[in-house]
Each structure stands twice: as structure tokens, then as C-alpha cells.
Short mmCIF file of C-alpha atoms and ligand atoms in Angstrom, two decimals:
data_model
loop_
_atom_site.label_atom_id
_atom_site.label_comp_id
_atom_site.label_asym_id
_atom_site.label_seq_id
_atom_site.Cartn_x
_atom_site.Cartn_y
_atom_site.Cartn_z
CA UNK A 1 136.05 113.47 80.62
CA UNK A 2 134.10 113.28 83.81
CA UNK A 3 135.30 111.57 86.96
CA UNK A 4 134.26 108.08 88.00
CA UNK A 5 132.32 107.79 91.26
CA UNK A 6 134.42 105.62 93.62
CA UNK A 7 135.08 105.51 97.37
CA UNK A 8 138.71 106.32 96.94
CA UNK A 9 138.07 109.42 94.87
CA UNK A 10 135.34 110.65 97.17
CA UNK A 11 137.09 109.74 100.43
CA UNK A 12 134.25 107.51 101.67
CA UNK A 13 135.42 104.51 103.67
CA UNK A 14 133.16 101.46 103.58
CA UNK A 15 131.53 100.79 106.96
CA UNK A 16 131.43 97.15 108.15
CA UNK A 17 128.42 95.20 106.90
CA UNK A 18 125.90 94.85 109.70
CA UNK A 19 122.73 95.27 107.67
CA UNK A 20 121.63 93.02 104.83
CA UNK A 21 118.97 94.34 102.50
CA UNK A 22 116.82 92.14 100.27
CA UNK A 23 115.42 93.76 97.11
CA UNK A 24 117.49 96.87 96.41
CA UNK A 25 115.65 99.51 94.43
CA UNK A 26 115.40 103.27 94.27
CA UNK A 27 113.11 103.46 97.28
CA UNK A 28 115.64 101.91 99.70
CA UNK A 29 118.39 104.05 98.27
CA UNK A 30 116.34 107.20 98.97
CA UNK A 31 115.03 106.02 102.32
CA UNK A 32 116.80 103.49 104.54
CA UNK A 33 120.23 104.15 103.00
CA UNK A 34 119.71 107.89 103.49
CA UNK A 35 118.75 107.45 107.18
CA UNK A 36 121.74 105.16 107.71
CA UNK A 37 124.06 107.65 105.98
CA UNK A 38 122.80 110.44 108.25
CA UNK A 39 122.80 108.50 111.52
CA UNK A 40 125.42 109.87 113.92
CA UNK A 41 127.09 106.42 114.07
CA UNK A 42 127.00 105.95 110.28
CA UNK A 43 130.64 104.80 110.10
CA UNK A 44 129.75 101.65 112.07
CA UNK A 45 126.86 100.56 109.83
CA UNK A 46 127.30 99.34 106.27
CA UNK A 47 124.50 97.88 104.15
CA UNK A 48 125.09 94.88 101.87
CA UNK A 49 122.23 94.86 99.40
CA UNK A 50 120.88 92.17 97.10
CA UNK A 51 118.97 92.93 93.94
CA UNK A 52 115.66 91.40 92.97
CA UNK A 53 115.49 89.10 89.96
CA UNK A 54 117.10 91.66 87.66
CA UNK A 55 120.82 92.06 88.45
CA UNK A 56 120.96 95.51 86.85
CA UNK A 57 121.47 97.52 90.04
CA UNK A 58 124.49 95.38 90.99
CA UNK A 59 125.97 95.88 87.52
CA UNK A 60 125.50 99.63 87.75
CA UNK A 61 126.58 100.21 91.33
CA UNK A 62 129.46 97.76 91.83
CA UNK A 63 131.88 99.75 89.63
CA UNK A 64 130.91 102.79 91.77
CA UNK A 65 131.62 100.90 95.05
CA UNK A 66 127.91 101.20 95.90
CA UNK A 67 128.01 105.01 95.80
CA UNK A 68 125.27 106.97 94.05
CA UNK A 69 123.80 110.43 93.91
CA UNK A 70 120.56 111.26 95.64
CA UNK A 71 118.76 114.06 93.80
CA UNK A 72 116.28 115.71 96.11
CA UNK A 73 113.69 117.44 93.97
CA UNK A 74 112.37 120.51 95.72
CA UNK A 75 109.56 122.34 93.93
CA UNK A 76 112.10 125.16 93.48
CA UNK A 77 115.09 123.10 92.26
CA UNK A 78 117.33 120.13 92.95
CA UNK A 79 119.84 119.26 95.68
CA UNK A 80 122.55 116.63 95.09
CA UNK A 81 124.23 114.36 97.61
CA UNK A 82 126.54 111.32 97.39
CA UNK A 83 125.26 108.43 99.54
CA UNK A 84 127.83 105.87 100.73
CA UNK A 85 126.03 103.65 103.26
CA UNK A 86 125.48 100.85 100.73
CA UNK A 87 128.86 99.15 100.78
CA UNK A 88 128.19 96.11 98.59
CA UNK A 89 125.59 95.34 95.95
CA UNK A 90 125.13 91.70 94.98
CA UNK A 91 122.96 90.18 92.29
CA UNK A 92 120.32 87.88 93.78
CA UNK A 93 122.18 84.98 92.15
CA UNK A 94 125.16 85.49 94.50
CA UNK A 95 123.48 83.36 97.12
CA UNK A 96 126.80 82.25 98.60
CA UNK A 97 127.38 85.81 99.83
CA UNK A 98 123.80 86.04 101.08
CA UNK A 99 124.29 82.93 103.21
CA UNK A 100 127.73 84.06 104.43
CA UNK A 101 126.34 87.37 105.71
CA UNK A 102 123.58 85.54 107.58
CA UNK A 103 126.15 83.22 109.15
CA UNK A 104 128.22 86.16 110.40
CA UNK A 105 127.78 87.34 114.02
CA UNK A 106 128.40 90.89 112.74
CA UNK A 107 125.04 90.88 110.92
CA UNK A 108 122.51 92.62 113.14
CA UNK A 109 119.60 93.55 110.89
CA UNK A 110 117.92 92.25 107.76
CA UNK A 111 115.65 94.66 105.90
CA UNK A 112 113.44 93.99 102.88
CA UNK A 113 111.70 95.86 100.10
CA UNK A 114 110.28 92.99 98.13
CA UNK A 115 106.91 94.73 97.49
CA UNK A 116 103.52 93.34 98.42
CA UNK A 117 103.87 90.50 95.87
CA UNK A 118 107.16 89.32 97.36
CA UNK A 119 105.48 87.99 100.52
CA UNK A 120 103.83 85.24 98.42
CA UNK A 121 100.77 85.39 100.64
CA UNK A 122 97.30 84.05 100.28
CA UNK A 123 94.51 86.52 101.02
CA UNK A 124 94.42 85.22 104.62
CA UNK A 125 98.10 86.08 105.10
CA UNK A 126 99.47 82.53 105.03
CA UNK A 127 102.26 81.47 102.66
CA UNK A 128 100.84 80.50 99.28
CA UNK A 129 102.18 76.95 99.26
CA UNK A 130 100.50 76.32 95.92
CA UNK A 131 102.43 79.06 94.13
CA UNK A 132 104.82 77.38 91.68
CA UNK A 133 107.84 79.38 92.80
CA UNK A 134 107.13 78.68 96.47
CA UNK A 135 106.67 74.97 95.75
CA UNK A 136 110.00 74.84 93.91
CA UNK A 137 111.87 76.78 96.61
CA UNK A 138 110.54 74.64 99.44
CA UNK A 139 111.44 71.51 97.52
CA UNK A 140 114.99 72.83 97.01
CA UNK A 141 115.36 73.63 100.70
CA UNK A 142 114.06 70.23 101.79
CA UNK A 143 116.69 68.60 99.60
CA UNK A 144 119.69 70.70 100.62
CA UNK A 145 122.11 70.20 103.50
CA UNK A 146 122.77 73.36 105.51
CA UNK A 147 126.41 73.59 104.41
CA UNK A 148 125.30 73.54 100.76
CA UNK A 149 122.75 76.33 101.09
CA UNK A 150 125.02 78.87 99.39
CA UNK A 151 124.91 76.93 96.15
CA UNK A 152 121.13 76.81 95.67
CA UNK A 153 118.95 79.06 93.55
CA UNK A 154 115.82 80.38 95.21
CA UNK A 155 113.23 82.80 93.84
CA UNK A 156 111.04 83.84 96.75
CA UNK A 157 111.88 86.14 99.65
CA UNK A 158 110.39 83.95 102.42
CA UNK A 159 112.48 80.96 101.24
CA UNK A 160 115.66 83.02 100.92
CA UNK A 161 115.34 84.41 104.42
CA UNK A 162 114.50 80.95 105.73
CA UNK A 163 117.72 79.64 104.14
CA UNK A 164 119.65 82.50 105.74
CA UNK A 165 118.19 81.71 109.16
CA UNK A 166 119.00 77.99 108.81
CA UNK A 167 122.61 78.98 108.09
CA UNK A 168 122.65 81.40 111.00
CA UNK A 169 121.41 78.78 113.46
CA UNK A 170 124.03 76.35 112.20
CA UNK A 171 126.77 78.97 112.63
CA UNK A 172 125.57 79.90 116.13
CA UNK A 173 125.78 83.53 115.03
CA UNK A 174 123.24 84.85 117.55
CA UNK A 175 120.12 86.97 117.52
CA UNK A 176 119.14 89.51 114.88
CA UNK A 177 116.23 91.69 113.84
CA UNK A 178 114.27 91.38 110.63
CA UNK A 179 112.72 94.69 109.65
CA UNK A 180 110.55 94.57 106.52
CA UNK A 181 110.16 97.97 104.81
CA UNK A 182 107.26 97.13 102.52
CA UNK A 183 103.92 98.93 102.25
CA UNK A 184 101.92 96.38 104.19
CA UNK A 185 100.09 96.72 107.47
CA UNK A 186 102.09 95.16 110.30
CA UNK A 187 104.81 94.15 107.85
CA UNK A 188 106.94 92.50 110.57
CA UNK A 189 104.22 90.03 111.56
CA UNK A 190 103.21 89.56 107.93
CA UNK A 191 106.74 88.51 106.98
CA UNK A 192 107.15 86.42 110.14
CA UNK A 193 104.02 84.50 109.19
CA UNK A 194 105.22 83.54 105.70
CA UNK A 195 108.75 82.65 106.84
CA UNK A 196 107.37 80.54 109.70
CA UNK A 197 104.98 78.81 107.27
CA UNK A 198 107.95 78.07 105.02
CA UNK A 199 109.95 76.75 108.01
CA UNK A 200 107.10 74.39 108.94
CA UNK A 201 107.38 72.88 105.46
CA UNK A 202 111.17 72.49 105.59
CA UNK A 203 112.41 72.11 109.17
CA UNK A 204 109.84 72.80 111.87
CA UNK A 205 112.54 72.81 114.57
CA UNK A 206 113.60 76.24 113.29
CA UNK A 207 110.38 77.77 114.65
CA UNK A 208 111.57 77.46 118.22
CA UNK A 209 115.00 78.85 117.35
CA UNK A 210 113.35 81.79 115.57
CA UNK A 211 111.23 82.51 118.63
CA UNK A 212 114.40 82.94 120.65
CA UNK A 213 116.73 84.49 118.10
CA UNK A 214 114.73 86.57 115.64
CA UNK A 215 112.88 89.79 116.38
CA UNK A 216 110.34 90.75 113.71
CA UNK A 217 110.21 94.52 113.83
CA UNK A 218 107.60 96.59 112.02
CA UNK A 219 107.81 99.96 110.35
CA UNK A 220 106.04 102.54 108.25
CA UNK A 221 108.16 103.87 105.42
CA UNK A 222 107.46 106.92 103.31
CA UNK A 223 109.30 108.80 100.60
CA UNK A 224 108.00 109.24 97.07
CA UNK A 225 110.77 107.94 94.81
CA UNK A 226 110.20 107.66 91.08
CA UNK A 227 112.30 105.61 88.67
CA UNK A 228 115.58 107.15 87.41
CA UNK A 229 115.29 108.95 84.07
CA UNK A 230 117.92 109.80 81.47
CA UNK A 231 117.53 113.45 82.48
CA UNK A 232 118.44 112.54 86.08
CA UNK A 233 121.63 110.87 84.86
CA UNK A 234 122.50 113.78 82.62
CA UNK A 235 121.80 116.32 85.34
CA UNK A 236 123.88 114.49 87.95
CA UNK A 237 126.79 114.47 85.54
CA UNK A 238 126.38 118.09 84.58
CA UNK A 239 126.04 119.45 88.10
CA UNK A 240 128.33 117.07 89.97
CA UNK A 241 131.00 116.59 87.33
CA UNK A 242 131.13 112.79 87.51
CA UNK A 243 129.33 109.95 85.79
CA UNK A 244 126.70 108.21 87.89
CA UNK A 245 125.11 105.19 86.19
CA UNK A 246 122.21 105.24 88.60
CA UNK A 247 121.32 108.41 90.51
CA UNK A 248 118.06 108.39 92.51
CA UNK A 249 115.46 111.16 92.25
CA UNK A 250 113.33 111.68 95.34
CA UNK A 251 111.15 114.22 97.12
CA UNK A 252 112.24 116.33 100.13
CA UNK A 253 109.68 114.71 102.46
CA UNK A 254 110.66 111.54 104.29
CA UNK A 255 109.24 109.59 107.21
CA UNK A 256 110.24 106.38 108.99
CA UNK A 257 108.39 105.09 112.04
CA UNK A 258 109.77 101.91 113.56
CA UNK A 259 108.77 99.61 116.40
CA UNK A 260 110.62 96.57 117.70
CA UNK A 261 113.74 95.46 119.52
CA UNK A 262 117.24 95.28 118.08
CA UNK A 263 119.16 92.74 120.22
CA UNK A 264 122.31 93.10 118.09
CA UNK A 265 122.05 96.89 117.90
CA UNK A 266 121.03 99.31 115.17
CA UNK A 267 122.17 102.60 113.73
CA UNK A 268 121.01 105.62 115.64
CA UNK A 269 118.36 106.26 113.01
CA UNK A 270 116.56 108.73 115.31
CA UNK A 271 119.53 111.05 114.95
CA UNK A 272 118.61 111.21 111.26
CA UNK A 273 114.92 111.83 111.98
CA UNK A 274 113.38 108.36 112.25
CA UNK A 275 110.83 107.81 115.02
CA UNK A 276 110.93 104.81 117.32
CA UNK A 277 107.47 104.10 118.75
CA UNK A 278 105.60 101.35 120.61
CA UNK A 279 102.80 101.10 118.08
CA UNK A 280 103.21 101.76 114.37
CA UNK A 281 99.61 101.00 113.42
CA UNK A 282 98.09 104.50 113.45
CA UNK A 283 100.96 105.88 111.30
CA UNK A 284 100.82 102.91 109.03
CA UNK A 285 97.08 103.12 108.45
CA UNK A 286 97.26 106.83 107.76
CA UNK A 287 100.04 106.36 105.25
CA UNK A 288 98.62 103.28 103.53
CA UNK A 289 95.10 104.67 103.24
CA UNK A 290 95.71 108.36 102.65
CA UNK A 291 98.90 108.28 100.55
CA UNK A 292 98.99 104.85 98.96
CA UNK A 293 95.20 104.66 98.66
CA UNK A 294 94.98 107.97 96.79
CA UNK A 295 97.98 106.93 94.69
CA UNK A 296 96.13 103.80 93.59
CA UNK A 297 92.90 105.71 92.94
CA UNK A 298 94.83 108.11 90.69
CA UNK A 299 96.91 105.36 89.08
CA UNK A 300 93.79 103.59 87.78
CA UNK A 301 91.41 106.51 87.20
CA UNK A 302 93.60 109.38 86.03
CA UNK A 303 95.19 107.71 82.95
CA UNK A 304 91.65 107.20 81.65
CA UNK A 305 91.33 110.99 81.84
CA UNK A 306 94.55 111.33 79.85
CA UNK A 307 97.08 111.93 82.67
CA UNK A 308 100.54 110.43 82.86
CA UNK A 309 101.97 111.58 86.20
CA UNK A 310 100.72 112.33 89.72
CA UNK A 311 101.65 116.00 89.31
CA UNK A 312 99.51 116.24 86.13
CA UNK A 313 96.60 114.39 87.64
CA UNK A 314 96.38 116.31 90.90
CA UNK A 315 95.91 119.68 89.20
CA UNK A 316 92.93 118.37 87.22
CA UNK A 317 89.93 119.56 89.28
CA UNK A 318 88.05 116.30 88.64
CA UNK A 319 90.85 114.06 89.90
CA UNK A 320 91.66 116.43 92.74
CA UNK A 321 88.03 116.32 93.84
CA UNK A 322 88.06 112.52 93.78
CA UNK A 323 91.27 112.40 95.81
CA UNK A 324 90.00 114.87 98.38
CA UNK A 325 86.74 112.96 98.81
CA UNK A 326 88.77 109.79 99.28
CA UNK A 327 90.83 111.47 101.99
CA UNK A 328 87.69 112.47 103.88
CA UNK A 329 86.28 109.00 103.60
CA UNK A 330 89.49 107.18 104.59
CA UNK A 331 90.41 109.84 107.17
CA UNK A 332 87.11 109.38 109.02
CA UNK A 333 88.25 105.86 109.95
CA UNK A 334 91.60 106.94 111.41
CA UNK A 335 92.35 107.49 115.08
CA UNK A 336 94.96 110.17 114.33
CA UNK A 337 95.00 113.64 112.81
CA UNK A 338 94.59 113.49 109.04
CA UNK A 339 93.56 116.97 107.78
CA UNK A 340 97.06 118.47 107.99
CA UNK A 341 98.48 115.22 106.67
CA UNK A 342 96.19 115.53 103.62
CA UNK A 343 97.22 119.16 103.09
CA UNK A 344 100.87 118.14 103.12
CA UNK A 345 100.10 115.32 100.68
CA UNK A 346 98.57 117.77 98.22
CA UNK A 347 101.77 119.75 98.25
CA UNK A 348 103.87 116.63 97.77
CA UNK A 349 101.74 115.53 94.83
CA UNK A 350 101.83 118.98 93.24
CA UNK A 351 105.67 119.07 93.21
CA UNK A 352 106.21 119.77 89.49
CA UNK A 353 109.79 118.54 89.73
CA UNK A 354 108.77 114.97 90.58
CA UNK A 355 107.80 112.91 87.56
CA UNK A 356 106.03 110.02 89.25
CA UNK A 357 104.43 107.88 86.57
CA UNK A 358 100.90 106.67 87.30
CA UNK A 359 101.70 103.57 85.23
CA UNK A 360 104.45 102.68 87.75
CA UNK A 361 102.09 103.04 90.72
CA UNK A 362 99.50 100.94 88.86
CA UNK A 363 101.70 97.80 89.07
CA UNK A 364 100.47 94.90 91.18
CA UNK A 365 97.04 96.29 92.04
CA UNK A 366 95.86 92.84 93.08
CA UNK A 367 98.16 93.14 96.10
CA UNK A 368 97.63 96.84 96.73
CA UNK A 369 93.86 97.37 96.52
CA UNK A 370 93.04 94.93 99.36
CA UNK A 371 95.50 96.72 101.67
CA UNK A 372 94.91 100.33 100.67
CA UNK A 373 91.20 100.53 99.81
CA UNK A 374 89.40 97.49 101.26
CA UNK A 375 89.60 98.50 104.97
CA UNK A 376 87.63 101.71 104.30
CA UNK A 377 85.16 99.89 102.07
CA UNK A 378 84.50 97.29 104.75
CA UNK A 379 84.43 99.68 107.73
CA UNK A 380 81.96 101.99 106.05
CA UNK A 381 79.65 99.22 104.88
CA UNK A 382 79.62 97.83 108.43
CA UNK A 383 78.29 101.21 109.53
CA UNK A 384 75.61 101.09 106.84
CA UNK A 385 77.32 103.85 104.80
CA UNK A 386 78.08 103.93 101.08
CA UNK A 387 81.81 104.68 100.69
CA UNK A 388 81.60 106.32 97.28
CA UNK A 389 85.33 107.05 96.99
CA UNK A 390 86.48 103.55 97.90
CA UNK A 391 83.89 102.39 95.38
CA UNK A 392 85.42 104.71 92.80
CA UNK A 393 88.88 103.25 93.40
CA UNK A 394 87.54 99.71 92.98
CA UNK A 395 85.67 100.74 89.81
CA UNK A 396 88.81 102.37 88.42
CA UNK A 397 90.86 99.24 89.13
CA UNK A 398 88.21 97.16 87.37
CA UNK A 399 88.35 99.45 84.34
CA UNK A 400 92.14 99.13 84.37
CA UNK A 401 91.89 95.33 84.38
CA UNK A 402 89.46 95.60 81.48
CA UNK A 403 92.13 97.40 79.45
CA UNK A 404 91.50 101.07 80.20
CA UNK A 405 94.21 103.47 81.30
CA UNK A 406 97.64 102.20 82.37
CA UNK A 407 98.78 98.79 81.11
CA UNK A 408 98.29 95.88 83.52
CA UNK A 409 101.57 94.71 85.09
CA UNK A 410 100.49 92.30 87.81
CA UNK A 411 101.34 88.62 87.88
CA UNK A 412 98.42 87.86 90.19
CA UNK A 413 95.77 89.85 88.30
CA UNK A 414 94.75 86.74 86.40
CA UNK A 415 92.81 85.52 89.47
CA UNK A 416 90.41 88.42 88.90
CA UNK A 417 90.73 89.28 85.24
CA UNK A 418 89.98 85.72 84.14
CA UNK A 419 86.49 86.27 85.59
CA UNK A 420 85.83 89.54 83.77
CA UNK A 421 83.69 89.82 80.64
CA UNK A 422 81.21 92.22 79.09
CA UNK A 423 78.56 92.24 81.82
CA UNK A 424 79.44 95.06 84.24
CA UNK A 425 77.28 93.74 87.07
CA UNK A 426 79.02 90.37 86.91
CA UNK A 427 82.38 92.12 86.65
CA UNK A 428 81.70 94.27 89.69
CA UNK A 429 80.58 91.19 91.63
CA UNK A 430 83.79 89.33 90.76
CA UNK A 431 86.06 92.25 91.62
CA UNK A 432 84.28 92.85 94.91
CA UNK A 433 84.55 89.20 95.73
CA UNK A 434 88.34 89.48 95.36
CA UNK A 435 88.80 92.82 97.11
CA UNK A 436 86.52 92.18 100.09
CA UNK A 437 85.00 88.67 100.09
CA UNK A 438 83.09 89.51 103.27
CA UNK A 439 80.97 91.95 101.25
CA UNK A 440 79.90 89.25 98.84
CA UNK A 441 76.17 89.59 98.02
CA UNK A 442 76.05 93.34 98.74
CA UNK A 443 74.03 94.28 95.66
CA UNK A 444 73.83 97.96 96.59
CA UNK A 445 77.60 98.06 96.52
CA UNK A 446 77.74 96.25 93.18
CA UNK A 447 75.35 98.85 91.74
CA UNK A 448 77.49 101.64 93.16
CA UNK A 449 80.55 100.18 91.44
CA UNK A 450 78.84 100.01 88.06
CA UNK A 451 77.61 103.60 88.51
CA UNK A 452 81.17 104.70 89.36
CA UNK A 453 82.42 103.00 86.19
CA UNK A 454 80.00 105.15 84.19
CA UNK A 455 81.05 108.26 86.06
CA UNK A 456 84.76 107.70 85.41
CA UNK A 457 84.14 106.91 81.76
CA UNK A 458 82.06 110.08 81.36
CA UNK A 459 85.29 112.04 81.97
CA UNK A 460 87.33 109.98 79.53
CA UNK A 461 89.64 111.93 77.24
C1 CS2 B 1 103.27 103.95 95.50
C2 CS2 B 1 104.36 103.89 96.57
O1 CS2 B 1 104.04 102.61 93.72
C3 CS2 B 1 103.22 102.71 94.65
O2 CS2 B 1 102.38 101.83 94.85
O3 CS2 B 1 102.05 104.18 96.11
O4 CS2 B 1 105.55 103.40 96.06
C4 CS2 B 1 104.58 105.25 97.25
O5 CS2 B 1 105.15 106.19 96.35
C5 CS2 B 1 105.48 105.13 98.47
O6 CS2 B 1 104.91 104.22 99.36
C6 CS2 B 1 105.67 106.50 99.13
O7 CS2 B 1 106.27 106.36 100.35
#
């Protein structure tokens, strides 16, 4: 019989909750929780995490007191470590606890990984106040007294955080920092915008309070973290000698670049390797374009060529060539070094021990393509150039929406796919109109997309 993973058995005391995380998944467990665990003042900083819609992670981790095994997958083998910085895991439905943390003066930082979709934004960055879930949440908030906020059910991240802030103001619990950890440019301002838009709809007086009491910090996050497999669970048990319902596989590489103030303090994340900078933008662009952009290109194109994982795809000379051309194209628009970064990326992708499914990366392309690919497309067209790799990524996404390659898992894809039919020129026009409306009418670009569709299909397996 193997041992159960608990704090008592492993001698890990729970640190006081000063960080609340919205949207607990494997990424946060491999990234922010790892940095917090390794900060020199780790024993002062506990994370209370809330799941997304599915309560599974709370069910799995609560019996383990929030502990779990991080499996770092080196190309040469695996390293195992018990992480203990997550001290409580709540299902999203436990909104009473969510509100209580916000109302506590101890709470210093709120972090999020709600993915690009979770911001509920319109293409111009404003809150999508026509989205059914947003409409319902705002209605609920308008009809709820502050002292009853813990008993409501909300679905969207901007509304939840707004509810938390309303409770915090009421409690006089002081200033805090909100630090989104999603793959979006300027994620702090992006989240600020949607929460402020929500506040305007519910209680505009909160805007002024937020200006004085909430700092919206921004960061670039990076660590490739696939979903947990049965083999990971079995291996953790075999090597570590205990049962872990939810170990996390991750790569050795990790980067966190943060900018912003922390009026109520923060862990000494630098002591664990995080960088605190004045301007995140150059790091963010490099990561979003080079890493995430090539991920998306592979996620849509490579399954059509018969590949299932990043490690499979990157050793196919055709895909590798496409990725390297994309790096040159995207890199030429960056203000920072990118050649060494690209070399390191190749090594990360080639790691045969990481089984990163292309179908997982393919999720929610309607939110990812505009952020990862469109800037290069637009910048190059403005210079009169034909960005053939950005074009290839758009063509691959279009093929994906048309039913090729990985299955479509994207609640907002309908906005584009409803316009797609059998005429490739019309399809390319519709997709372009969604990805970069400012390039509407660029017939040369439309032709390039249809040619790229042919090229990708000519390699089909
Ligand atoms: C990936 C990212 O699923 C995706 O869209 O591109 O999750 C990527 O693995 C991380 O951003 C790496 O830091």
C-alpha cells in the first residue's frame, strides 16, 4: 500500500493565504506555485486557488492538502518534487470563500490563469456586454447586496473579480495587486479594462476606489506544461512511493517576467529566478510571437501532416522548415534578440520526454490567432511585404475550422466558421476579416492564403 500525500506526513506546514488564484490548472502548478515554493520567504506566502468550471482539481487536491508532485521532464530523464505552496483548493462554486479571501486584509495578490477566452473581450478589448454569460453575471451583481455576494453564482472572471473588489471595499481591507498570468499582451491592462467595464455596468463608484486601491500588474509567463497522463500518475507512485491523484509534468525551462507595484507585498519571487522589470512588452512579444505563434502554426498545420505532438512535428523537416521561417518573419519585428531564443525553443520542442498534444494547443484559436499571428501579418503588410509564414498559420487555422487536423474546441469559433463554405477565396476573405479587419480588401493576401492552403494540403498524410 502506498502512502497518502498529506502535509502532516510530508512535514509541510501551510503558509498563510496571501495570494488568491483564479483558474487553477497544471500551468499555474508548474509555474507560479513553483516560484512561490522556491522564494526565500516561501513560508509567509500561501496560495488559495479556485478551479475553473470543472471542480475536478479541488476534488483531487483537497484530500492531499493541496500538495502534488511536479515531474520535471529533462530530455535525459525525470526529476520529482513535492510542491506545497498551494494551501487550499476550492471549487469555483465555493464563492463564499472567494469573497471572504477578498475581504481579508491579509490578501495581497490576486493572480489569474483564465486563458484568453476568460477575459470575455470584444476584438477591441472592451468587455463583451452582449455575451450571455456576461449579461447574466452583471444582472446578478446589480441585484445583489454586498453582504450577500458570497451566495451568488457567477461564471465569468471579470464579474467574479469585480464581486471580490466590491467586498474588499466594503470591508476596508486595503490595497492589493492583481497580476494576470494569461498569454495576452499587456495582460494587466487587458484585465483592468474588462473589470472596469463590468464595474461601470454595476456600480461606477468602484472605479475611483479601484484607481486608489488596485494595482494591475503585468507579466510574461512561460513554461510548457502538458496535461497529466496516466503514465505520469503511475510513475509518480512508482518512484516516490505515494499516491498522487494529480501530478504535473513540465519542462525544465521556466521564465517569469513581471512589472508592477505590490503595495501589500509579494513573495521574493526573484530569489526563485523571476525577473522584475519596468517594461514587460519586449519579453511578452517575443514569447507570444515566437513560442505561442509557432505552437499555433504547428497545432493547426502539423496534425494535417499526421502528427500528434510538438516533439513529433518538430522533427519533420517540412514542419521544422515552416516553424523556422515563421521565427525569422516574427523575429524581424522584435526589438530584442531572437536568434538564440529560437535555438533554445527548438531544443524545448524536441524534448522527447514531453508529450505536448497539438490538439490541446489548438483549443480556442479564435482568441489566440489575433494575438500570436496578426501583429506580424499587419506589420509586414504595412511595409509592403508578403508575410508568407503568418499567412501559412492563418491558412492552417482556416483548414482546421473547415474540419482538417485537430478537432475544433473553441466556443467563439462560430463567429468565423459560420461564414465558411466551399469557396476558398470567400473563406480566406472571411478569416482575414476576423484575424485582422484592417487588412480587409487585401486581395493579394487573400490569394496568398488560398495558395498556402494548397501547399499545406499537398503535404497531407
Ligand atoms: C500553448 C501555451 O496551449 C497553448 O496555446 O501555446 O499553453 C504554451 O505551452 C505556454 O504558453 C508555454 O509557456
